[in-house]
Short mmCIF file of C-alpha atoms in Angstrom, two decimals:
data_model
loop_
_atom_site.label_atom_id
_atom_site.label_comp_id
_atom_site.label_asym_id
_atom_site.label_seq_id
_atom_site.Cartn_x
_atom_site.Cartn_y
_atom_site.Cartn_z
CA MET H 7 -33.62 -27.49 142.37
CA LYS H 8 -34.53 -30.25 144.80
CA ARG H 9 -33.21 -33.61 143.65
CA PHE H 10 -35.08 -36.89 143.60
CA ASN H 11 -34.58 -38.97 146.75
CA PRO H 12 -32.83 -42.33 145.98
CA THR H 13 -34.76 -43.95 148.84
CA ILE H 14 -38.04 -43.00 147.16
CA ARG H 15 -36.73 -44.41 143.89
CA LEU H 16 -35.94 -47.73 145.60
CA THR H 17 -39.42 -47.86 147.16
CA ALA H 18 -41.04 -47.16 143.80
CA MET H 19 -38.99 -49.87 142.13
CA THR H 20 -40.00 -52.36 144.83
CA VAL H 21 -43.67 -51.53 144.31
CA LEU H 22 -43.41 -52.02 140.56
CA MET H 23 -41.50 -55.29 140.94
CA GLY H 24 -44.12 -56.63 143.32
CA PHE H 25 -46.93 -56.03 140.89
CA TYR H 26 -45.53 -56.88 137.49
CA GLN H 27 -44.66 -60.46 138.36
CA GLY H 28 -43.28 -62.40 135.45
CA VAL H 29 -42.34 -59.20 133.61
CA ALA H 30 -38.69 -58.11 133.34
CA MET H 31 -37.79 -55.54 135.96
CA ALA H 32 -37.77 -51.95 134.78
CA GLN H 33 -34.92 -49.58 135.41
CA MET H 34 -36.13 -46.44 137.17
CA PRO H 35 -33.70 -43.55 136.81
CA ALA H 36 -33.79 -40.63 139.21
CA GLN H 37 -36.46 -38.19 138.07
CA GLN H 38 -36.54 -34.42 138.47
CA PRO H 39 -39.91 -32.97 139.49
CA ASP H 40 -41.68 -30.93 136.83
CA ALA H 41 -45.04 -29.28 136.28
CA LYS H 42 -46.44 -27.96 132.99
CA SER H 43 -49.66 -25.95 133.08
CA PHE H 44 -52.26 -24.64 130.64
CA LYS H 45 -55.85 -23.40 130.55
CA LEU H 46 -58.81 -25.53 129.50
CA GLY H 47 -61.73 -23.16 129.36
CA LYS H 48 -62.03 -21.89 132.94
CA LEU H 49 -59.99 -24.77 134.37
CA ASP H 50 -56.30 -24.78 135.22
CA ILE H 51 -54.67 -28.03 134.09
CA VAL H 52 -51.22 -29.15 135.22
CA ALA H 53 -49.29 -32.18 133.99
CA LEU H 54 -47.13 -33.50 136.84
CA GLN H 55 -43.99 -35.58 136.41
CA ASP H 56 -43.62 -38.47 138.84
CA ALA H 57 -41.18 -41.06 137.48
CA GLN H 58 -39.88 -42.86 134.45
CA PHE H 59 -39.17 -46.50 133.83
CA ILE H 60 -37.16 -48.17 131.12
CA LYS H 61 -38.09 -51.63 129.88
CA PRO H 62 -35.73 -53.84 127.89
CA ASN H 63 -36.86 -54.73 124.39
CA ASP H 64 -36.83 -58.45 125.16
CA GLY H 65 -40.24 -59.61 123.94
CA LYS H 66 -41.65 -59.82 127.49
CA THR H 67 -43.60 -56.56 127.58
CA PHE H 68 -44.31 -55.05 124.16
CA GLY H 69 -45.17 -57.05 121.04
CA LEU H 70 -45.62 -60.35 122.88
CA ASP H 71 -46.59 -62.08 119.66
CA HIS H 72 -43.71 -60.47 117.73
CA SER H 73 -39.94 -60.56 117.98
CA PRO H 74 -37.70 -57.95 119.64
CA ALA H 75 -36.25 -57.35 116.19
CA GLU H 76 -39.69 -56.32 114.88
CA VAL H 77 -40.21 -54.03 117.86
CA GLY H 78 -36.72 -52.64 117.31
CA GLU H 79 -37.60 -51.71 113.74
CA LEU H 80 -40.49 -49.55 114.98
CA LEU H 81 -38.22 -47.88 117.52
CA ARG H 82 -35.48 -47.31 114.93
CA ALA H 83 -37.95 -45.72 112.49
CA ALA H 84 -38.93 -43.26 115.23
CA GLY H 85 -35.31 -42.41 116.05
CA ALA H 86 -35.44 -44.12 119.46
CA PRO H 87 -33.00 -46.64 120.99
CA THR H 88 -33.83 -50.14 119.79
CA ASP H 89 -32.83 -52.08 122.92
CA THR H 90 -35.03 -50.29 125.47
CA ILE H 91 -38.50 -48.75 125.74
CA THR H 92 -38.90 -45.67 127.94
CA LEU H 93 -42.22 -44.81 129.55
CA SER H 94 -43.08 -41.77 131.64
CA VAL H 95 -45.21 -42.08 134.78
CA ASP H 96 -47.21 -38.87 135.16
CA ALA H 97 -50.34 -37.47 136.78
CA LEU H 98 -52.80 -34.72 135.97
CA LEU H 99 -54.08 -31.88 138.16
CA VAL H 100 -57.40 -30.15 137.46
CA LYS H 101 -58.01 -26.92 139.38
CA SER H 102 -61.21 -24.87 139.46
CA LYS H 103 -62.43 -22.13 141.82
CA THR H 104 -64.03 -24.76 144.06
CA SER H 105 -61.87 -27.91 143.77
CA VAL H 106 -58.42 -29.36 143.35
CA VAL H 107 -58.64 -32.72 141.59
CA LEU H 108 -55.69 -35.05 141.06
CA ILE H 109 -55.99 -37.82 138.46
CA ASP H 110 -53.71 -40.74 139.41
CA THR H 111 -50.73 -40.51 141.75
CA GLY H 112 -47.88 -42.32 140.01
CA VAL H 113 -45.59 -44.54 142.08
CA GLY H 114 -45.03 -41.77 144.59
CA GLY H 115 -41.73 -40.70 143.07
CA ALA H 116 -41.31 -37.00 142.27
CA LEU H 117 -45.06 -36.28 142.41
CA GLN H 118 -45.07 -34.38 145.71
CA ASP H 119 -42.22 -32.13 144.56
CA SER H 120 -43.95 -31.62 141.21
CA LEU H 121 -47.08 -30.52 143.08
CA THR H 122 -44.94 -28.04 145.01
CA LYS H 123 -43.73 -26.59 141.69
CA ALA H 124 -47.41 -26.22 140.75
CA GLY H 125 -48.10 -24.32 143.98
CA VAL H 126 -50.23 -27.10 145.49
CA LYS H 127 -49.87 -28.71 148.91
CA PRO H 128 -51.00 -32.30 149.58
CA GLY H 129 -53.71 -31.00 151.92
CA ASP H 130 -55.12 -28.82 149.13
CA VAL H 131 -56.21 -31.84 147.05
CA ASN H 132 -59.85 -32.70 147.78
CA GLU H 133 -60.55 -35.32 145.08
CA ILE H 134 -58.30 -38.04 143.66
CA LEU H 135 -59.59 -39.88 140.61
CA ILE H 136 -57.92 -43.19 139.81
CA THR H 137 -57.92 -44.62 136.29
CA HIS H 138 -56.96 -48.09 137.60
CA SER H 139 -55.20 -49.75 140.51
CA HIS H 140 -51.79 -50.66 139.09
CA PRO H 141 -49.09 -49.36 141.48
CA ASP H 142 -47.74 -46.82 139.01
CA HIS H 143 -51.12 -45.09 139.36
CA ILE H 144 -51.97 -45.62 143.06
CA GLY H 145 -48.50 -45.86 144.66
CA GLY H 146 -48.47 -42.16 145.44
CA LEU H 147 -51.66 -42.42 147.53
CA VAL H 148 -49.58 -43.56 150.49
CA LYS H 149 -46.48 -42.01 152.03
CA ASP H 150 -44.69 -43.45 155.07
CA GLY H 151 -47.63 -45.76 155.70
CA LYS H 152 -50.16 -42.91 155.83
CA LEU H 153 -52.43 -41.08 153.42
CA ALA H 154 -50.31 -38.84 151.21
CA PHE H 155 -53.34 -36.60 150.59
CA PRO H 156 -55.15 -36.49 153.94
CA ASN H 157 -58.13 -34.37 152.88
CA ALA H 158 -58.94 -36.11 149.61
CA THR H 159 -61.78 -38.46 148.74
CA ILE H 160 -60.40 -41.24 146.53
CA ARG H 161 -62.57 -42.27 143.57
CA MET H 162 -62.28 -45.30 141.31
CA SER H 163 -64.81 -47.47 139.51
CA ASP H 164 -66.60 -50.05 141.65
CA VAL H 165 -65.27 -52.86 139.47
CA GLU H 166 -61.71 -51.59 139.86
CA TRP H 167 -62.05 -51.18 143.62
CA ASP H 168 -63.20 -54.81 143.90
CA PHE H 169 -60.19 -55.81 141.80
CA ALA H 170 -57.82 -53.79 143.98
CA LYS H 171 -59.17 -55.34 147.16
CA SER H 172 -58.65 -58.84 145.75
CA ASN H 173 -55.06 -58.13 144.64
CA LYS H 174 -52.59 -59.17 147.36
CA ASP H 175 -49.87 -57.02 145.79
CA ALA H 176 -51.99 -53.92 146.48
CA ALA H 177 -52.94 -54.98 150.03
CA ASP H 178 -50.69 -52.50 151.85
CA ILE H 179 -52.09 -49.56 149.88
CA VAL H 180 -55.70 -50.79 150.10
CA LYS H 181 -55.46 -51.06 153.89
CA VAL H 182 -54.47 -47.40 154.23
CA ILE H 183 -56.95 -45.94 151.75
CA ALA H 184 -60.00 -48.18 152.34
CA ASP H 185 -61.97 -45.76 154.53
CA HIS H 186 -61.44 -42.92 152.05
CA VAL H 187 -62.50 -44.66 148.81
CA LYS H 188 -65.84 -43.80 147.25
CA PRO H 189 -66.45 -46.08 144.21
CA PHE H 190 -68.61 -45.15 141.23
CA LYS H 191 -70.24 -46.76 138.23
CA ALA H 192 -68.20 -46.16 135.06
CA GLY H 193 -69.85 -43.58 132.82
CA VAL H 194 -71.06 -41.16 135.48
CA GLN H 195 -69.94 -37.61 136.17
CA ILE H 196 -67.44 -37.68 139.03
CA ALA H 197 -66.73 -33.99 139.60
CA PRO H 198 -67.90 -30.78 137.93
CA GLY H 199 -66.78 -31.04 134.30
CA ILE H 200 -65.22 -34.50 134.73
CA THR H 201 -66.96 -37.68 133.53
CA SER H 202 -65.64 -41.23 133.76
CA VAL H 203 -65.39 -43.34 130.59
CA ALA H 204 -65.06 -47.13 130.61
CA LEU H 205 -61.93 -48.20 128.68
CA LYS H 206 -61.93 -51.96 128.89
CA GLY H 207 -59.17 -54.53 128.79
CA HIS H 208 -56.24 -53.10 130.71
CA THR H 209 -57.69 -53.95 134.13
CA PRO H 210 -61.24 -55.07 134.96
CA GLY H 211 -62.45 -51.59 135.89
CA HIS H 212 -60.05 -49.33 133.97
CA VAL H 213 -61.53 -45.93 133.10
CA GLY H 214 -60.48 -42.67 131.52
CA TYR H 215 -61.72 -39.18 132.41
CA GLN H 216 -63.31 -36.75 130.00
CA ILE H 217 -62.66 -33.18 131.18
CA LYS H 218 -64.79 -30.36 129.74
CA SER H 219 -64.96 -26.64 130.29
CA GLY H 220 -67.07 -24.62 127.89
CA GLU H 221 -66.25 -25.79 124.37
CA GLU H 222 -62.83 -27.20 125.33
CA ARG H 223 -62.11 -30.85 126.14
CA LEU H 224 -59.25 -32.98 127.38
CA PHE H 225 -59.43 -36.76 127.66
CA ASP H 226 -57.19 -38.55 130.17
CA ILE H 227 -57.02 -41.97 128.51
CA GLY H 228 -55.18 -43.73 131.33
CA ASP H 229 -53.39 -46.86 130.14
CA THR H 230 -55.29 -47.32 126.90
CA VAL H 231 -51.87 -46.77 125.31
CA HIS H 232 -48.39 -46.95 126.82
CA SER H 233 -45.67 -46.29 124.24
CA SER H 234 -46.07 -43.23 122.01
CA ILE H 235 -44.25 -45.25 119.36
CA ILE H 236 -45.23 -48.92 119.57
CA SER H 237 -48.81 -48.51 120.83
CA LEU H 238 -49.62 -46.16 117.95
CA ALA H 239 -47.75 -47.95 115.16
CA LYS H 240 -49.13 -51.36 116.15
CA PRO H 241 -52.18 -50.99 118.43
CA ASP H 242 -53.09 -54.63 117.79
CA TRP H 243 -49.84 -55.96 119.25
CA ALA H 244 -50.28 -57.67 122.62
CA LEU H 245 -48.95 -55.96 125.75
CA ALA H 246 -47.97 -57.76 128.96
CA PHE H 247 -49.59 -55.10 131.18
CA ASP H 248 -53.12 -55.78 129.84
CA SER H 249 -55.23 -58.24 131.84
CA ASP H 250 -57.58 -59.04 128.93
CA LYS H 251 -55.33 -58.65 125.90
CA PRO H 252 -57.92 -59.14 123.09
CA GLU H 253 -60.33 -56.70 124.74
CA ALA H 254 -57.54 -54.19 125.36
CA GLU H 255 -56.39 -54.39 121.74
CA GLN H 256 -59.95 -53.87 120.52
CA ASN H 257 -60.45 -50.90 122.84
CA ARG H 258 -57.08 -49.41 121.88
CA ALA H 259 -57.84 -49.53 118.15
CA LYS H 260 -61.36 -48.16 118.62
CA THR H 261 -60.27 -45.34 120.93
CA LEU H 262 -57.35 -44.29 118.72
CA THR H 263 -59.58 -44.25 115.64
CA THR H 264 -62.13 -42.04 117.41
CA LEU H 265 -59.46 -39.69 118.75
CA ALA H 266 -57.88 -39.31 115.31
CA GLU H 267 -61.28 -38.51 113.78
CA ASP H 268 -62.31 -36.03 116.49
CA HIS H 269 -58.88 -34.36 116.87
CA GLU H 270 -59.51 -34.29 120.62
CA MET H 271 -56.67 -33.28 122.93
CA ILE H 272 -55.62 -36.07 125.28
CA PHE H 273 -53.41 -36.73 128.27
CA ALA H 274 -51.52 -40.03 128.12
CA PRO H 275 -49.68 -40.63 131.43
CA HIS H 276 -47.00 -42.89 129.94
CA PHE H 277 -46.19 -40.76 126.89
CA PRO H 278 -43.17 -38.42 127.00
CA PHE H 279 -43.82 -35.70 129.58
CA PRO H 280 -46.04 -33.68 129.65
CA GLY H 281 -48.09 -36.23 127.69
CA VAL H 282 -50.57 -33.72 126.24
CA GLY H 283 -51.36 -33.70 122.52
CA GLN H 284 -53.38 -35.30 119.77
CA ILE H 285 -53.57 -38.61 117.94
CA GLU H 286 -53.42 -38.40 114.16
CA LYS H 287 -53.98 -41.01 111.49
CA ASP H 288 -50.77 -41.91 109.66
CA GLY H 289 -51.44 -44.32 106.81
CA ASP H 290 -52.72 -47.58 108.31
CA HIS H 291 -51.66 -46.63 111.85
CA PHE H 292 -51.40 -43.57 114.12
CA LYS H 293 -48.87 -40.99 115.30
CA TRP H 294 -48.44 -38.72 118.31
CA VAL H 295 -48.52 -34.94 117.93
CA PRO H 296 -47.50 -33.23 121.19
CA SER H 297 -49.31 -30.00 122.10
CA ASP H 298 -47.44 -26.76 122.62
CA LYS H 299 -50.00 -25.58 125.22
CA PRO H 300 -48.37 -26.92 128.43
CA ARG H 301 -45.60 -24.62 129.65
#
């Protein structure tokens, strides 16, 4: 099996460090490529592993208004280490007879090799849908200073594109992709069977993507939630990554409540790979139930 390139890991870490200013630097261990696929109606869906980063439980990222000890208690109850918080960085591929759509591109870590495992070449991708412009979602758009997916139209909400263009930390990526971006108004259908959904608070134009085929649905919720433990046990706890924290907390609680009621299958790109499953109500909070469909 092809191993993850340490040079790529260093580049990804530099990108993350440049964006999350004021937030403790994440460790980014070498990541093996992986691809887990399943059917959604007539669509072929593939969860793609890109990277993983590990944040210290130091009160600077999760539970900003609570102590590391309180966060540690949540982690301990879930059987996880109490001194660190591990987040996956993953992407989603949606294949039909007429299109190959990639949702988000990670930091550009193991994504290309994961696509190879899925039998897809970079030139095969004709649409890239971006949930938001943080570098762990757009970093993989560029490789060696050029478009990583040369035949793809890049789609993100108009509000998010304006935000990306104003963000100096995204300037190098924006310069390369600018002529290939086609913005949209949140709420419209972007591709056959894929509709954008405004999910406010994380970034100004953050969206998710509702994927439907026949009676089956899958909702890519982007960064509405990050930790499969903390974000579900305490959705009202402030998170450093959110640009509008009160709005993000309100959206998180509302979205989780709806998902638990509807039992809809979701893809959460920062949950443990492959990040596909359901949200269930668990007393006064929520819990993650991974799906056994992706293989």
